[in-house]
mmCIF file of C-alpha atoms in Angstrom:
data_model
loop_
_atom_site.group_PDB
_atom_site.id
_atom_site.type_symbol
_atom_site.label_atom_id
_atom_site.label_comp_id
_atom_site.label_asym_id
_atom_site.label_seq_id
_atom_site.Cartn_x
_atom_site.Cartn_y
_atom_site.Cartn_z
ATOM 1 C CA UNK A 1086 19.929 -33.464 -24.291
ATOM 2 C CA UNK A 1087 16.177 -33.266 -24.668
ATOM 3 C CA UNK A 1088 13.716 -35.977 -23.749
ATOM 4 C CA UNK A 1089 13.756 -38.941 -26.069
ATOM 5 C CA UNK A 1090 16.037 -41.880 -26.735
ATOM 6 C CA UNK A 1091 19.778 -42.074 -26.198
ATOM 7 C CA UNK A 1092 21.377 -43.024 -29.484
ATOM 8 C CA UNK A 1093 23.949 -45.704 -28.677
ATOM 9 C CA UNK A 1094 23.687 -48.983 -26.801
ATOM 10 C CA UNK A 1095 24.289 -49.260 -23.092
ATOM 11 C CA UNK A 1096 27.194 -51.585 -22.272
ATOM 12 C CA UNK A 1097 26.719 -53.394 -18.936
ATOM 13 C CA UNK A 1098 28.996 -55.590 -16.833
ATOM 14 C CA UNK A 1099 26.870 -58.294 -15.193
ATOM 15 C CA UNK A 1100 27.866 -60.586 -12.323
ATOM 16 C CA UNK A 1101 27.447 -64.084 -13.805
ATOM 17 C CA UNK A 1102 28.231 -66.049 -10.669
ATOM 18 C CA UNK A 1103 29.895 -65.530 -7.337
ATOM 19 C CA UNK A 1104 33.623 -66.158 -7.137
ATOM 20 C CA UNK A 1105 34.727 -69.139 -5.050
ATOM 21 C CA UNK A 1106 37.822 -69.725 -2.949
ATOM 22 C CA UNK A 1107 39.542 -70.913 -6.124
ATOM 23 C CA UNK A 1108 38.461 -67.661 -7.799
ATOM 24 C CA UNK A 1109 37.381 -68.659 -11.306
ATOM 25 C CA UNK A 1110 38.801 -67.100 -14.434
ATOM 26 C CA UNK A 1111 37.495 -63.622 -15.256
ATOM 27 C CA UNK A 1112 35.218 -64.911 -18.009
ATOM 28 C CA UNK A 1113 33.461 -67.065 -15.417
ATOM 29 C CA UNK A 1114 32.537 -64.220 -13.055
ATOM 30 C CA UNK A 1115 31.358 -61.432 -15.354
ATOM 31 C CA UNK A 1116 29.614 -61.094 -18.686
ATOM 32 C CA UNK A 1117 29.203 -58.119 -20.991
ATOM 33 C CA UNK A 1118 25.692 -57.258 -22.096
ATOM 34 C CA UNK A 1119 24.521 -54.722 -24.701
ATOM 35 C CA UNK A 1120 21.059 -53.268 -24.123
ATOM 36 C CA UNK A 1121 19.105 -50.218 -25.269
ATOM 37 C CA UNK A 1122 19.452 -47.353 -22.792
ATOM 38 C CA UNK A 1123 16.464 -46.172 -20.775
ATOM 39 C CA UNK A 1124 14.498 -43.580 -22.782
ATOM 40 C CA UNK A 1125 14.900 -40.192 -21.116
ATOM 41 C CA UNK A 1126 11.123 -39.725 -21.071
ATOM 42 C CA UNK A 1127 11.019 -42.578 -18.517
ATOM 43 C CA UNK A 1128 13.371 -40.759 -16.124
ATOM 44 C CA UNK A 1129 11.467 -39.697 -12.992
ATOM 45 C CA UNK A 1130 11.570 -36.420 -11.092
ATOM 46 C CA UNK A 1131 14.655 -36.296 -8.887
ATOM 47 C CA UNK A 1132 16.635 -38.609 -11.183
ATOM 48 C CA UNK A 1133 19.494 -38.022 -13.599
ATOM 49 C CA UNK A 1134 21.026 -39.961 -16.475
ATOM 50 C CA UNK A 1135 24.806 -40.125 -16.234
ATOM 51 C CA UNK A 1136 27.524 -41.352 -18.558
ATOM 52 C CA UNK A 1137 30.258 -42.974 -16.519
ATOM 53 C CA UNK A 1138 33.704 -41.518 -17.165
ATOM 54 C CA UNK A 1139 35.827 -43.349 -14.564
ATOM 55 C CA UNK A 1140 34.757 -46.370 -12.529
ATOM 56 C CA UNK A 1141 36.844 -47.343 -9.525
ATOM 57 C CA UNK A 1142 37.602 -51.004 -8.870
ATOM 58 C CA UNK A 1143 38.055 -51.303 -5.116
ATOM 59 C CA UNK A 1144 38.575 -54.089 -2.578
ATOM 60 C CA UNK A 1145 34.985 -53.586 -1.452
ATOM 61 C CA UNK A 1146 33.773 -54.842 -4.852
ATOM 62 C CA UNK A 1147 35.033 -58.309 -3.892
ATOM 63 C CA UNK A 1148 32.965 -58.183 -0.697
ATOM 64 C CA UNK A 1149 29.847 -56.969 -2.548
ATOM 65 C CA UNK A 1150 29.947 -59.964 -4.934
ATOM 66 C CA UNK A 1151 30.656 -62.509 -2.164
ATOM 67 C CA UNK A 1152 27.031 -62.574 -0.994
ATOM 68 C CA UNK A 1153 27.823 -61.131 2.434
ATOM 69 C CA UNK A 1154 25.529 -58.305 3.513
ATOM 70 C CA UNK A 1155 27.514 -55.288 4.694
ATOM 71 C CA UNK A 1156 26.677 -51.588 4.597
ATOM 72 C CA UNK A 1157 25.232 -52.304 1.134
ATOM 73 C CA UNK A 1158 23.139 -55.246 -0.034
ATOM 74 C CA UNK A 1159 25.205 -57.864 -1.891
ATOM 75 C CA UNK A 1160 25.362 -57.909 -5.665
ATOM 76 C CA UNK A 1161 23.701 -61.112 -6.857
ATOM 77 C CA UNK A 1162 24.299 -63.138 -10.021
ATOM 78 C CA UNK A 1163 22.393 -61.468 -12.842
ATOM 79 C CA UNK A 1164 22.799 -57.992 -11.314
ATOM 80 C CA UNK A 1165 24.731 -55.177 -12.923
ATOM 81 C CA UNK A 1166 27.990 -54.641 -11.031
ATOM 82 C CA UNK A 1167 28.170 -51.502 -8.848
ATOM 83 C CA UNK A 1168 31.038 -49.241 -7.976
ATOM 84 C CA UNK A 1169 32.158 -45.742 -7.212
ATOM 85 C CA UNK A 1170 32.441 -43.561 -10.300
ATOM 86 C CA UNK A 1171 32.981 -40.115 -11.679
ATOM 87 C CA UNK A 1172 30.199 -39.497 -14.170
ATOM 88 C CA UNK A 1173 28.847 -36.744 -16.394
ATOM 89 C CA UNK A 1174 25.189 -35.776 -16.170
ATOM 90 C CA UNK A 1175 23.700 -35.993 -19.654
ATOM 91 C CA UNK A 1176 20.041 -35.529 -18.705
ATOM 92 C CA UNK A 1177 18.488 -34.252 -15.490
ATOM 93 C CA UNK A 1178 15.077 -34.114 -13.888
ATOM 94 C CA UNK A 1179 16.568 -32.657 -10.733
ATOM 95 C CA UNK A 1180 17.114 -28.986 -9.930
ATOM 96 C CA UNK A 1181 20.354 -30.062 -8.239
ATOM 97 C CA UNK A 1182 22.157 -30.950 -11.504
ATOM 98 C CA UNK A 1183 22.306 -29.877 -15.132
ATOM 99 C CA UNK A 1184 23.669 -31.556 -18.243
ATOM 100 C CA UNK A 1185 27.455 -31.360 -18.278
ATOM 101 C CA UNK A 1186 27.883 -31.462 -14.490
ATOM 102 C CA UNK A 1187 30.469 -33.931 -13.221
ATOM 103 C CA UNK A 1188 29.351 -35.995 -10.225
ATOM 104 C CA UNK A 1189 30.700 -38.622 -7.840
ATOM 105 C CA UNK A 1190 28.694 -41.524 -6.453
ATOM 106 C CA UNK A 1191 27.906 -45.219 -6.461
ATOM 107 C CA UNK A 1192 26.721 -46.182 -9.901
ATOM 108 C CA UNK A 1193 26.545 -49.264 -12.074
ATOM 109 C CA UNK A 1194 29.284 -50.703 -14.254
ATOM 110 C CA UNK A 1195 27.642 -49.594 -17.467
ATOM 111 C CA UNK A 1196 27.945 -46.760 -19.927
ATOM 112 C CA UNK A 1197 24.712 -45.013 -18.853
ATOM 113 C CA UNK A 1198 22.986 -45.151 -15.477
ATOM 114 C CA UNK A 1199 19.749 -43.659 -14.173
ATOM 115 C CA UNK A 1200 20.391 -42.543 -10.592
ATOM 116 C CA UNK A 1201 18.670 -40.671 -7.797
ATOM 117 C CA UNK A 1202 20.190 -37.185 -7.724
ATOM 118 C CA UNK A 1203 20.249 -37.197 -3.912
ATOM 119 C CA UNK A 1204 22.870 -39.988 -3.976
ATOM 120 C CA UNK A 1205 25.385 -37.936 -5.984
ATOM 121 C CA UNK A 1206 27.948 -35.274 -5.109
ATOM 122 C CA UNK A 1207 28.625 -32.392 -7.483
ATOM 123 C CA UNK A 1208 32.302 -32.079 -8.403
ATOM 124 C CA UNK A 1209 34.046 -28.783 -9.141
ATOM 125 C CA UNK A 1210 33.983 -27.835 -12.839
ATOM 126 C CA UNK A 1211 36.964 -27.852 -15.177
ATOM 127 C CA UNK A 1212 39.176 -30.275 -13.263
ATOM 128 C CA UNK A 1213 42.117 -31.640 -15.285
ATOM 129 C CA UNK A 1214 42.018 -35.093 -13.647
ATOM 130 C CA UNK A 1215 38.565 -36.144 -12.490
ATOM 131 C CA UNK A 1216 39.849 -39.661 -11.820
ATOM 132 C CA UNK A 1217 41.686 -38.211 -8.799
ATOM 133 C CA UNK A 1218 38.340 -38.087 -6.964
ATOM 134 C CA UNK A 1219 38.235 -41.902 -6.863
ATOM 135 C CA UNK A 1220 39.636 -44.133 -4.119
ATOM 136 C CA UNK A 1221 42.835 -45.338 -5.755
ATOM 137 C CA UNK A 1222 44.156 -41.859 -6.469
ATOM 138 C CA UNK A 1223 41.951 -39.493 -4.445
#
């Protein structure tokens, strides 16, 4: 992909409010938002644009949205949810990755994410089941 605009909308999962002890219904905690993706000409050196293929939902996600600070800052209401994912690089301004590479890392619960390349791990090419690299199966 060359520099310019991604064609389709970016679908995001946003934390609406923190769950309580009674754990509200799913429509109370998250909302879906449709936004234009970041134009690739705004991607900085050392960053990549990825399309998320598989996003893992782990027990740690519950801790991240609780407001407790752990090894990562908490996810606050209004923030895009985060999680571990297998993603495909679709645009790169990093010598570490090229378009088509599959990577593993913490990303956002959205279709497209702009990430620092240094936070990602390159996965072997041509794997039949990339989802196996995630926590629940890997």
